[in-house]
Amino acid sequence: MVEPVAGSTGGARPTMGDVARAAGVSTALVSIVMRGVPGASEATRRRVLDIADEMGYVPDRRAQKLRQASSRLLGVVFELQQPFHGDLVEQIYAAATRRGYDVMLSAVAPSRAEKVAVQALMRERCEAAILLGTRFDTDELGALADRVPALVVARASGLPGVGAVRGDDVAGITLAVDHLTELGHRNIAHIDGADAPGGADRRAGFLAAMDRHGLSASATVVTGGTTETEGAEGMHTLLEMPTPPTAVVAFNDRCATGVLDLLVRSGRDVPADISVVGYDDSRLARIPHVQMTTISQDATHMAEAAVDGALAQISGDKAVDLVLAPHLVRRATTGPVAHRD
């Protein structure tokens, strides 16, 4: 047990100097121990750490980073309400740790604009900014890239100086349409993502895939979005059509969750009456009672590529636009088309 010493904090947050006085060593030596660098014997290191623990001393990591030439910190901006972004963040943490970096998160929410989220990261001296599903335009991305290496995930950047890691949205939607046509579906609809990143490519990919199958006349696109509410509203529109579709491809898993909820509440059986395909293979798609057929963007691979791309730009390499191939994950929400009278 460490006894109180002269000059102790008296209840205030203990400092490095307080630890040094209690241990009878210099502040510089305590700094060496706290940073985990060579310069202290094992016995001294253990004694200093024990005293620091007893006093409740917590190193000021932010101050340490300010004193370091490299913060070894990657900033990540993500949308708080998007499940796939949560999956990506989890994998980005793991990928960064394996490369000796830490991650600083800043969330975008209905009450918090993306500009505010980015500004918060810039105050933390992040070495690079990784933006998940950003809605920044090219001017905003360019301004950010002038301050720090920047990389976007799940969309193209549109700028040679800003890296990108994204899935092939056209190919992904094509996989969904091909899967449904193989099951005999001909009247297929797409609830799109409105102005969400990737929305235009998925919409175009859907129409092109339907045309390739000779189904342009029965290809329906209705406005949706990224949320359950928007998915449900899009499905409501489709159910009011004279001939509702036998299959629906939603913009993402969250949108598809709203579709499934409305279908259950309206007495439709999935997939006997209507098949549903999501997009992302987020944690929503894997819920046991849902088991959603979806298009996987492989969060692990995407996160690894994003971290590698950001570190390459920090090292001075040119920004790269990397496009990853998606794949279909077949589960319980799709099945053969039912014959209608």
mmCIF file of C-alpha atoms in Angstrom:
data_model
loop_
_atom_site.group_PDB
_atom_site.id
_atom_site.type_symbol
_atom_site.label_atom_id
_atom_site.label_comp_id
_atom_site.label_asym_id
_atom_site.label_seq_id
_atom_site.Cartn_x
_atom_site.Cartn_y
_atom_site.Cartn_z
ATOM 1 C CA MET A 1 0.000 0.000 0.000
ATOM 2 C CA VAL A 2 1.449 3.387 -0.992
ATOM 3 C CA GLU A 3 1.405 5.903 1.830
ATOM 4 C CA PRO A 4 0.469 9.520 1.073
ATOM 5 C CA VAL A 5 3.516 11.690 0.492
ATOM 6 C CA ALA A 6 4.174 15.375 0.770
ATOM 7 C CA GLY A 7 2.779 17.195 -2.229
ATOM 8 C CA SER A 8 0.199 14.454 -2.911
ATOM 9 C CA THR A 9 -2.869 15.349 -4.930
ATOM 10 C CA GLY A 10 -5.282 15.483 -2.023
ATOM 11 C CA GLY A 11 -8.149 14.096 -4.142
ATOM 12 C CA ALA A 12 -7.278 15.798 -7.432
ATOM 13 C CA ARG A 13 -6.348 13.767 -10.492
ATOM 14 C CA PRO A 14 -2.753 12.532 -9.917
ATOM 15 C CA THR A 15 -0.065 13.652 -12.322
ATOM 16 C CA MET A 16 3.126 12.083 -13.602
ATOM 17 C CA GLY A 17 5.011 14.287 -11.154
ATOM 18 C CA ASP A 18 2.981 12.871 -8.264
ATOM 19 C CA VAL A 19 3.905 9.335 -9.322
ATOM 20 C CA ALA A 20 7.567 10.312 -9.597
ATOM 21 C CA ARG A 21 7.628 11.793 -6.090
ATOM 22 C CA ALA A 22 5.886 8.758 -4.593
ATOM 23 C CA ALA A 23 8.298 6.390 -6.343
ATOM 24 C CA GLY A 24 11.389 8.477 -5.584
ATOM 25 C CA VAL A 25 12.377 8.718 -9.246
ATOM 26 C CA SER A 26 12.481 11.424 -11.896
ATOM 27 C CA THR A 27 9.472 12.442 -13.979
ATOM 28 C CA ALA A 28 11.475 11.504 -17.074
ATOM 29 C CA LEU A 29 11.850 7.948 -15.793
ATOM 30 C CA VAL A 30 8.110 7.696 -15.112
ATOM 31 C CA SER A 31 7.515 8.882 -18.694
ATOM 32 C CA ILE A 32 9.782 6.120 -20.005
ATOM 33 C CA VAL A 33 7.851 3.518 -18.029
ATOM 34 C CA MET A 34 4.440 4.811 -19.148
ATOM 35 C CA ARG A 35 5.467 4.871 -22.808
ATOM 36 C CA GLY A 36 6.838 1.319 -22.585
ATOM 37 C CA VAL A 37 10.200 2.225 -24.123
ATOM 38 C CA PRO A 38 13.682 1.019 -23.056
ATOM 39 C CA GLY A 39 15.481 2.898 -20.276
ATOM 40 C CA ALA A 40 14.190 1.467 -16.995
ATOM 41 C CA SER A 41 15.005 -1.781 -15.215
ATOM 42 C CA GLU A 42 12.247 -4.358 -14.862
ATOM 43 C CA ALA A 43 12.154 -3.870 -11.098
ATOM 44 C CA THR A 44 11.831 -0.093 -11.415
ATOM 45 C CA ARG A 45 9.241 -0.442 -14.159
ATOM 46 C CA ARG A 46 7.131 -2.774 -12.006
ATOM 47 C CA ARG A 47 7.430 -0.502 -8.941
ATOM 48 C CA VAL A 48 6.424 2.623 -10.869
ATOM 49 C CA LEU A 49 3.455 0.873 -12.460
ATOM 50 C CA ASP A 50 2.286 -0.486 -9.100
ATOM 51 C CA ILE A 51 2.475 2.975 -7.527
ATOM 52 C CA ALA A 52 0.689 4.556 -10.497
ATOM 53 C CA ASP A 53 -2.100 1.982 -10.198
ATOM 54 C CA GLU A 54 -2.390 2.566 -6.461
ATOM 55 C CA MET A 55 -2.649 6.328 -6.967
ATOM 56 C CA GLY A 56 -5.127 5.993 -9.812
ATOM 57 C CA TYR A 57 -2.833 7.707 -12.298
ATOM 58 C CA VAL A 58 -4.033 7.508 -15.927
ATOM 59 C CA PRO A 59 -1.618 8.646 -18.680
ATOM 60 C CA ASP A 60 -2.880 11.501 -20.838
ATOM 61 C CA ARG A 61 -2.795 9.752 -24.211
ATOM 62 C CA ARG A 62 -3.826 12.886 -26.083
ATOM 63 C CA ALA A 63 -0.886 14.816 -24.611
ATOM 64 C CA GLN A 64 1.420 11.954 -25.554
ATOM 65 C CA LYS A 65 0.224 12.083 -29.149
ATOM 66 C CA LEU A 66 0.822 15.831 -29.271
ATOM 67 C CA ARG A 67 4.453 15.189 -28.315
ATOM 68 C CA GLN A 68 4.927 12.474 -30.898
ATOM 69 C CA ALA A 69 5.915 13.132 -34.518
ATOM 70 C CA SER A 70 3.447 10.421 -35.539
ATOM 71 C CA SER A 71 0.139 9.931 -33.732
ATOM 72 C CA ARG A 72 -0.309 6.440 -35.251
ATOM 73 C CA LEU A 73 -4.006 7.214 -35.230
ATOM 74 C CA LEU A 74 -6.511 6.639 -38.039
ATOM 75 C CA GLY A 75 -9.717 8.663 -38.008
ATOM 76 C CA VAL A 76 -12.930 6.926 -39.093
ATOM 77 C CA VAL A 77 -16.228 8.685 -39.804
ATOM 78 C CA PHE A 78 -19.275 6.414 -39.893
ATOM 79 C CA GLU A 79 -23.068 6.639 -39.833
ATOM 80 C CA LEU A 80 -24.322 5.633 -36.421
ATOM 81 C CA GLN A 81 -27.579 4.136 -37.733
ATOM 82 C CA GLN A 82 -26.096 1.957 -40.494
ATOM 83 C CA PRO A 83 -25.477 -1.647 -39.336
ATOM 84 C CA PHE A 84 -22.961 -2.330 -42.113
ATOM 85 C CA HIS A 85 -20.861 0.605 -40.919
ATOM 86 C CA GLY A 86 -20.744 -1.026 -37.486
ATOM 87 C CA ASP A 87 -19.452 -4.219 -39.106
ATOM 88 C CA LEU A 88 -16.809 -2.222 -40.975
ATOM 89 C CA VAL A 89 -15.701 -0.341 -37.853
ATOM 90 C CA GLU A 90 -15.209 -3.610 -35.974
ATOM 91 C CA GLN A 91 -12.961 -4.946 -38.723
ATOM 92 C CA ILE A 92 -11.104 -1.635 -39.148
ATOM 93 C CA TYR A 93 -10.173 -1.742 -35.460
ATOM 94 C CA ALA A 94 -8.711 -5.219 -35.910
ATOM 95 C CA ALA A 95 -6.860 -4.347 -39.116
ATOM 96 C CA ALA A 96 -5.388 -1.143 -37.641
ATOM 97 C CA THR A 97 -4.241 -2.906 -34.465
ATOM 98 C CA ARG A 98 -2.381 -5.540 -36.475
ATOM 99 C CA ARG A 99 -0.491 -2.712 -38.185
ATOM 100 C CA GLY A 100 0.384 -0.859 -35.001
ATOM 101 C CA TYR A 101 -2.268 1.847 -35.312
ATOM 102 C CA ASP A 102 -5.171 2.924 -33.168
ATOM 103 C CA VAL A 103 -8.560 4.176 -34.380
ATOM 104 C CA MET A 104 -10.453 7.348 -33.481
ATOM 105 C CA LEU A 105 -14.179 7.198 -34.283
ATOM 106 C CA SER A 106 -16.499 10.095 -35.053
ATOM 107 C CA ALA A 107 -20.166 9.389 -35.733
ATOM 108 C CA VAL A 108 -22.639 10.950 -38.145
ATOM 109 C CA ALA A 109 -26.204 10.991 -36.819
ATOM 110 C CA PRO A 110 -29.439 12.869 -37.511
ATOM 111 C CA SER A 111 -28.323 15.349 -34.857
ATOM 112 C CA ARG A 112 -24.656 15.487 -35.960
ATOM 113 C CA ALA A 113 -23.532 16.534 -39.434
ATOM 114 C CA GLU A 114 -20.690 14.852 -41.277
ATOM 115 C CA LYS A 115 -18.696 18.107 -41.329
ATOM 116 C CA VAL A 116 -18.833 18.216 -37.528
ATOM 117 C CA ALA A 117 -17.722 14.585 -37.323
ATOM 118 C CA VAL A 118 -14.736 15.253 -39.588
ATOM 119 C CA GLN A 119 -13.724 18.408 -37.713
ATOM 120 C CA ALA A 120 -13.640 16.433 -34.471
ATOM 121 C CA LEU A 121 -11.158 13.980 -36.011
ATOM 122 C CA MET A 122 -8.921 16.754 -37.305
ATOM 123 C CA ARG A 123 -8.543 18.110 -33.772
ATOM 124 C CA GLU A 124 -7.153 14.715 -32.689
ATOM 125 C CA ARG A 125 -4.187 14.778 -35.113
ATOM 126 C CA CYS A 126 -5.294 11.705 -37.049
ATOM 127 C CA GLU A 127 -2.768 10.749 -39.716
ATOM 128 C CA ALA A 128 -5.488 9.835 -42.217
ATOM 129 C CA ALA A 129 -9.266 10.034 -42.493
ATOM 130 C CA ILE A 130 -11.380 7.054 -43.580
ATOM 131 C CA LEU A 131 -14.942 8.054 -44.449
ATOM 132 C CA LEU A 132 -17.570 5.298 -44.552
ATOM 133 C CA GLY A 133 -20.372 5.961 -47.042
ATOM 134 C CA THR A 134 -19.567 9.662 -47.099
ATOM 135 C CA ARG A 135 -22.011 12.140 -48.615
ATOM 136 C CA PHE A 136 -19.302 14.768 -49.148
ATOM 137 C CA ASP A 137 -19.122 16.191 -52.672
ATOM 138 C CA THR A 138 -15.817 16.448 -54.535
ATOM 139 C CA ASP A 139 -15.149 19.993 -53.293
ATOM 140 C CA GLU A 140 -15.548 18.908 -49.674
ATOM 141 C CA LEU A 141 -13.428 15.799 -50.206
ATOM 142 C CA GLY A 142 -10.757 17.866 -51.937
ATOM 143 C CA ALA A 143 -10.638 20.333 -49.060
ATOM 144 C CA LEU A 144 -10.222 17.451 -46.594
ATOM 145 C CA ALA A 145 -7.493 15.848 -48.706
ATOM 146 C CA ASP A 146 -5.563 19.133 -48.605
ATOM 147 C CA ARG A 147 -5.292 18.698 -44.827
ATOM 148 C CA VAL A 148 -4.816 14.935 -44.392
ATOM 149 C CA PRO A 149 -4.671 11.753 -46.529
ATOM 150 C CA ALA A 150 -8.287 10.756 -47.136
ATOM 151 C CA LEU A 151 -9.966 7.560 -48.282
ATOM 152 C CA VAL A 152 -13.652 6.799 -48.798
ATOM 153 C CA VAL A 153 -15.342 3.424 -48.375
ATOM 154 C CA ALA A 154 -18.427 2.107 -50.208
ATOM 155 C CA ARG A 155 -18.372 4.706 -52.980
ATOM 156 C CA ALA A 156 -16.024 6.213 -55.536
ATOM 157 C CA SER A 157 -14.239 9.396 -54.487
ATOM 158 C CA GLY A 158 -14.306 11.103 -57.874
ATOM 159 C CA LEU A 159 -10.884 12.628 -57.173
ATOM 160 C CA PRO A 160 -7.395 11.341 -58.080
ATOM 161 C CA GLY A 161 -6.019 12.415 -54.701
ATOM 162 C CA VAL A 162 -8.627 10.640 -52.574
ATOM 163 C CA GLY A 163 -8.483 6.855 -52.310
ATOM 164 C CA ALA A 164 -11.526 4.604 -52.421
ATOM 165 C CA VAL A 165 -12.432 1.049 -51.472
ATOM 166 C CA ARG A 166 -15.824 -0.077 -52.692
ATOM 167 C CA GLY A 167 -17.819 -3.020 -53.836
ATOM 168 C CA ASP A 168 -18.895 -3.370 -57.448
ATOM 169 C CA ASP A 169 -22.503 -2.236 -56.997
ATOM 170 C CA VAL A 170 -23.526 -3.005 -60.575
ATOM 171 C CA ALA A 171 -22.157 -6.542 -60.282
ATOM 172 C CA GLY A 172 -23.821 -7.005 -56.898
ATOM 173 C CA ILE A 173 -27.292 -6.085 -58.079
ATOM 174 C CA THR A 174 -26.749 -8.243 -61.158
ATOM 175 C CA LEU A 175 -26.077 -11.226 -58.873
ATOM 176 C CA ALA A 176 -29.386 -10.560 -57.114
ATOM 177 C CA VAL A 177 -31.348 -10.358 -60.371
ATOM 178 C CA ASP A 178 -29.646 -13.475 -61.755
ATOM 179 C CA HIS A 179 -30.498 -15.391 -58.569
ATOM 180 C CA LEU A 180 -34.163 -14.393 -58.743
ATOM 181 C CA THR A 181 -34.540 -15.194 -62.432
ATOM 182 C CA GLU A 182 -33.005 -18.623 -61.821
ATOM 183 C CA LEU A 183 -35.816 -19.161 -59.318
ATOM 184 C CA GLY A 184 -38.347 -18.342 -62.032
ATOM 185 C CA HIS A 185 -39.140 -14.738 -61.107
ATOM 186 C CA ARG A 186 -39.958 -12.369 -63.959
ATOM 187 C CA ASN A 187 -41.806 -9.532 -62.257
ATOM 188 C CA ILE A 188 -39.007 -8.104 -60.101
ATOM 189 C CA ALA A 189 -38.819 -4.710 -58.419
ATOM 190 C CA HIS A 190 -35.998 -2.647 -56.945
ATOM 191 C CA ILE A 191 -36.513 -0.358 -53.962
ATOM 192 C CA ASP A 192 -33.607 1.994 -54.519
ATOM 193 C CA GLY A 193 -31.421 4.039 -52.199
ATOM 194 C CA ALA A 194 -32.578 7.439 -53.454
ATOM 195 C CA ASP A 195 -29.520 9.709 -53.221
ATOM 196 C CA ALA A 196 -27.474 7.421 -50.940
ATOM 197 C CA PRO A 197 -23.889 6.563 -51.984
ATOM 198 C CA GLY A 198 -24.068 3.653 -54.431
ATOM 199 C CA GLY A 199 -27.759 4.229 -55.132
ATOM 200 C CA ALA A 200 -27.321 5.315 -58.744
ATOM 201 C CA ASP A 201 -25.035 2.380 -59.609
ATOM 202 C CA ARG A 202 -27.359 -0.190 -58.043
ATOM 203 C CA ARG A 203 -30.353 1.314 -59.833
ATOM 204 C CA ALA A 204 -28.548 1.272 -63.176
ATOM 205 C CA GLY A 205 -27.270 -2.253 -62.538
ATOM 206 C CA PHE A 206 -30.783 -3.494 -61.806
ATOM 207 C CA LEU A 207 -32.229 -2.064 -65.032
ATOM 208 C CA ALA A 208 -29.315 -3.385 -67.100
ATOM 209 C CA ALA A 209 -29.608 -6.875 -65.582
ATOM 210 C CA MET A 210 -33.355 -7.009 -66.186
ATOM 211 C CA ASP A 211 -32.810 -5.895 -69.785
ATOM 212 C CA ARG A 212 -30.198 -8.615 -70.284
ATOM 213 C CA HIS A 213 -32.788 -11.190 -69.195
ATOM 214 C CA GLY A 214 -35.363 -9.680 -71.576
ATOM 215 C CA LEU A 215 -37.424 -8.390 -68.649
ATOM 216 C CA SER A 216 -37.299 -4.626 -69.158
ATOM 217 C CA ALA A 217 -41.074 -4.445 -69.451
ATOM 218 C CA SER A 218 -41.538 -5.886 -65.955
ATOM 219 C CA ALA A 219 -38.638 -4.064 -64.273
ATOM 220 C CA THR A 220 -39.968 -1.687 -61.629
ATOM 221 C CA VAL A 221 -37.937 0.824 -59.622
ATOM 222 C CA VAL A 222 -39.493 2.737 -56.730
ATOM 223 C CA THR A 223 -37.881 5.330 -54.503
ATOM 224 C CA GLY A 224 -36.656 3.991 -51.182
ATOM 225 C CA GLY A 225 -33.662 4.847 -49.043
ATOM 226 C CA THR A 226 -31.350 3.477 -46.382
ATOM 227 C CA THR A 227 -33.819 2.946 -43.510
ATOM 228 C CA GLU A 228 -36.509 0.466 -42.487
ATOM 229 C CA THR A 229 -39.185 3.155 -42.829
ATOM 230 C CA GLU A 230 -38.183 3.927 -46.405
ATOM 231 C CA GLY A 231 -38.106 0.232 -47.255
ATOM 232 C CA ALA A 232 -41.602 -0.242 -45.847
ATOM 233 C CA GLU A 233 -42.892 2.779 -47.763
ATOM 234 C CA GLY A 234 -41.398 1.448 -50.995
ATOM 235 C CA MET A 235 -42.979 -1.971 -50.425
ATOM 236 C CA HIS A 236 -46.335 -0.344 -49.685
ATOM 237 C CA THR A 237 -46.153 1.381 -53.073
ATOM 238 C CA LEU A 238 -45.418 -1.929 -54.797
ATOM 239 C CA LEU A 239 -48.279 -3.764 -53.082
ATOM 240 C CA GLU A 240 -50.737 -1.168 -54.349
ATOM 241 C CA MET A 241 -49.790 -1.862 -57.975
ATOM 242 C CA PRO A 242 -52.334 -3.819 -60.072
ATOM 243 C CA THR A 243 -49.795 -6.669 -60.336
ATOM 244 C CA PRO A 244 -47.349 -6.593 -57.415
ATOM 245 C CA PRO A 245 -43.885 -8.061 -58.015
ATOM 246 C CA THR A 246 -43.041 -11.610 -57.003
ATOM 247 C CA ALA A 247 -39.554 -10.532 -55.879
ATOM 248 C CA VAL A 248 -37.920 -7.396 -54.503
ATOM 249 C CA VAL A 249 -34.287 -6.307 -54.360
ATOM 250 C CA ALA A 250 -33.814 -3.693 -51.634
ATOM 251 C CA PHE A 251 -31.061 -1.083 -51.541
ATOM 252 C CA ASN A 252 -29.528 -2.476 -48.349
ATOM 253 C CA ASP A 253 -30.293 -4.877 -45.509
ATOM 254 C CA ARG A 254 -31.838 -2.174 -43.379
ATOM 255 C CA CYS A 255 -34.211 -1.187 -46.191
ATOM 256 C CA ALA A 256 -34.965 -4.889 -46.739
ATOM 257 C CA THR A 257 -35.805 -5.268 -43.032
ATOM 258 C CA GLY A 258 -38.547 -2.682 -43.487
ATOM 259 C CA VAL A 259 -39.780 -4.576 -46.546
ATOM 260 C CA LEU A 260 -39.978 -7.828 -44.598
ATOM 261 C CA ASP A 261 -41.778 -6.167 -41.690
ATOM 262 C CA LEU A 262 -44.462 -4.707 -43.942
ATOM 263 C CA LEU A 263 -44.953 -8.008 -45.766
ATOM 264 C CA VAL A 264 -45.418 -9.901 -42.485
ATOM 265 C CA ARG A 265 -47.870 -7.312 -41.189
ATOM 266 C CA SER A 266 -49.842 -7.428 -44.440
ATOM 267 C CA GLY A 267 -50.186 -11.216 -44.305
ATOM 268 C CA ARG A 268 -47.752 -12.048 -47.121
ATOM 269 C CA ASP A 269 -45.541 -15.091 -46.805
ATOM 270 C CA VAL A 270 -41.824 -14.737 -47.505
ATOM 271 C CA PRO A 271 -40.650 -16.300 -49.735
ATOM 272 C CA ALA A 272 -43.789 -18.198 -50.838
ATOM 273 C CA ASP A 273 -45.593 -15.021 -51.916
ATOM 274 C CA ILE A 274 -42.710 -12.598 -52.397
ATOM 275 C CA SER A 275 -38.949 -13.155 -52.331
ATOM 276 C CA VAL A 276 -36.703 -10.458 -50.827
ATOM 277 C CA VAL A 277 -32.999 -9.759 -51.343
ATOM 278 C CA GLY A 278 -31.015 -7.299 -49.237
ATOM 279 C CA TYR A 279 -27.553 -5.829 -49.755
ATOM 280 C CA ASP A 280 -24.429 -5.709 -47.507
ATOM 281 C CA ASP A 281 -24.742 -8.963 -45.506
ATOM 282 C CA SER A 282 -24.790 -6.875 -42.325
ATOM 283 C CA ARG A 283 -25.653 -8.263 -38.896
ATOM 284 C CA LEU A 284 -29.341 -7.613 -39.693
ATOM 285 C CA ALA A 285 -29.261 -10.230 -42.438
ATOM 286 C CA ARG A 286 -27.830 -12.847 -40.089
ATOM 287 C CA ILE A 287 -30.430 -12.565 -37.316
ATOM 288 C CA PRO A 288 -31.662 -16.159 -36.757
ATOM 289 C CA HIS A 289 -35.374 -15.467 -37.293
ATOM 290 C CA VAL A 290 -34.662 -13.350 -40.407
ATOM 291 C CA GLN A 291 -31.942 -15.235 -42.336
ATOM 292 C CA MET A 292 -32.010 -12.780 -45.224
ATOM 293 C CA THR A 293 -30.702 -13.530 -48.688
ATOM 294 C CA THR A 294 -28.325 -10.675 -49.442
ATOM 295 C CA ILE A 295 -25.327 -9.455 -51.405
ATOM 296 C CA SER A 296 -22.152 -9.554 -49.328
ATOM 297 C CA GLN A 297 -19.521 -6.832 -49.632
ATOM 298 C CA ASP A 298 -17.198 -8.733 -47.245
ATOM 299 C CA ALA A 299 -16.652 -6.251 -44.409
ATOM 300 C CA THR A 300 -13.382 -7.914 -43.383
ATOM 301 C CA HIS A 301 -11.783 -7.641 -46.828
ATOM 302 C CA MET A 302 -13.094 -4.106 -47.300
ATOM 303 C CA ALA A 303 -11.751 -2.961 -43.914
ATOM 304 C CA GLU A 304 -8.335 -4.519 -44.522
ATOM 305 C CA ALA A 305 -8.104 -2.798 -47.902
ATOM 306 C CA ALA A 306 -9.226 0.532 -46.424
ATOM 307 C CA VAL A 307 -6.583 0.470 -43.681
ATOM 308 C CA ASP A 308 -3.860 -0.601 -46.123
ATOM 309 C CA GLY A 309 -4.916 2.138 -48.549
ATOM 310 C CA ALA A 310 -4.867 4.810 -45.854
ATOM 311 C CA LEU A 311 -1.429 3.726 -44.599
ATOM 312 C CA ALA A 312 -0.096 3.709 -48.157
ATOM 313 C CA GLN A 313 -1.266 7.293 -48.636
ATOM 314 C CA ILE A 314 0.332 8.293 -45.320
ATOM 315 C CA SER A 315 3.601 6.872 -46.698
ATOM 316 C CA GLY A 316 3.280 9.042 -49.795
ATOM 317 C CA ASP A 317 1.871 6.532 -52.272
ATOM 318 C CA LYS A 318 -0.753 7.616 -54.775
ATOM 319 C CA ALA A 319 -4.402 7.181 -53.903
ATOM 320 C CA VAL A 320 -6.013 4.108 -55.494
ATOM 321 C CA ASP A 321 -9.638 3.331 -56.370
ATOM 322 C CA LEU A 322 -10.047 -0.338 -55.409
ATOM 323 C CA VAL A 323 -13.205 -2.157 -56.526
ATOM 324 C CA LEU A 324 -13.992 -5.454 -54.769
ATOM 325 C CA ALA A 325 -16.196 -8.224 -56.145
ATOM 326 C CA PRO A 326 -19.349 -8.926 -54.098
ATOM 327 C CA HIS A 327 -21.007 -12.323 -53.761
ATOM 328 C CA LEU A 328 -24.499 -13.674 -53.153
ATOM 329 C CA VAL A 329 -25.372 -15.175 -49.763
ATOM 330 C CA ARG A 330 -28.508 -17.277 -50.149
ATOM 331 C CA ARG A 331 -30.642 -17.709 -47.040
ATOM 332 C CA ALA A 332 -34.361 -18.039 -46.268
ATOM 333 C CA THR A 333 -36.010 -14.987 -47.843
ATOM 334 C CA THR A 334 -35.847 -16.152 -51.477
ATOM 335 C CA GLY A 335 -37.499 -19.117 -53.130
ATOM 336 C CA PRO A 336 -39.106 -20.317 -56.375
ATOM 337 C CA VAL A 337 -41.792 -18.099 -57.858
ATOM 338 C CA ALA A 338 -45.333 -19.105 -56.874
ATOM 339 C CA HIS A 339 -47.888 -19.567 -59.659
ATOM 340 C CA ARG A 340 -50.593 -16.936 -59.433
ATOM 341 C CA ASP A 341 -54.127 -17.442 -60.662
#
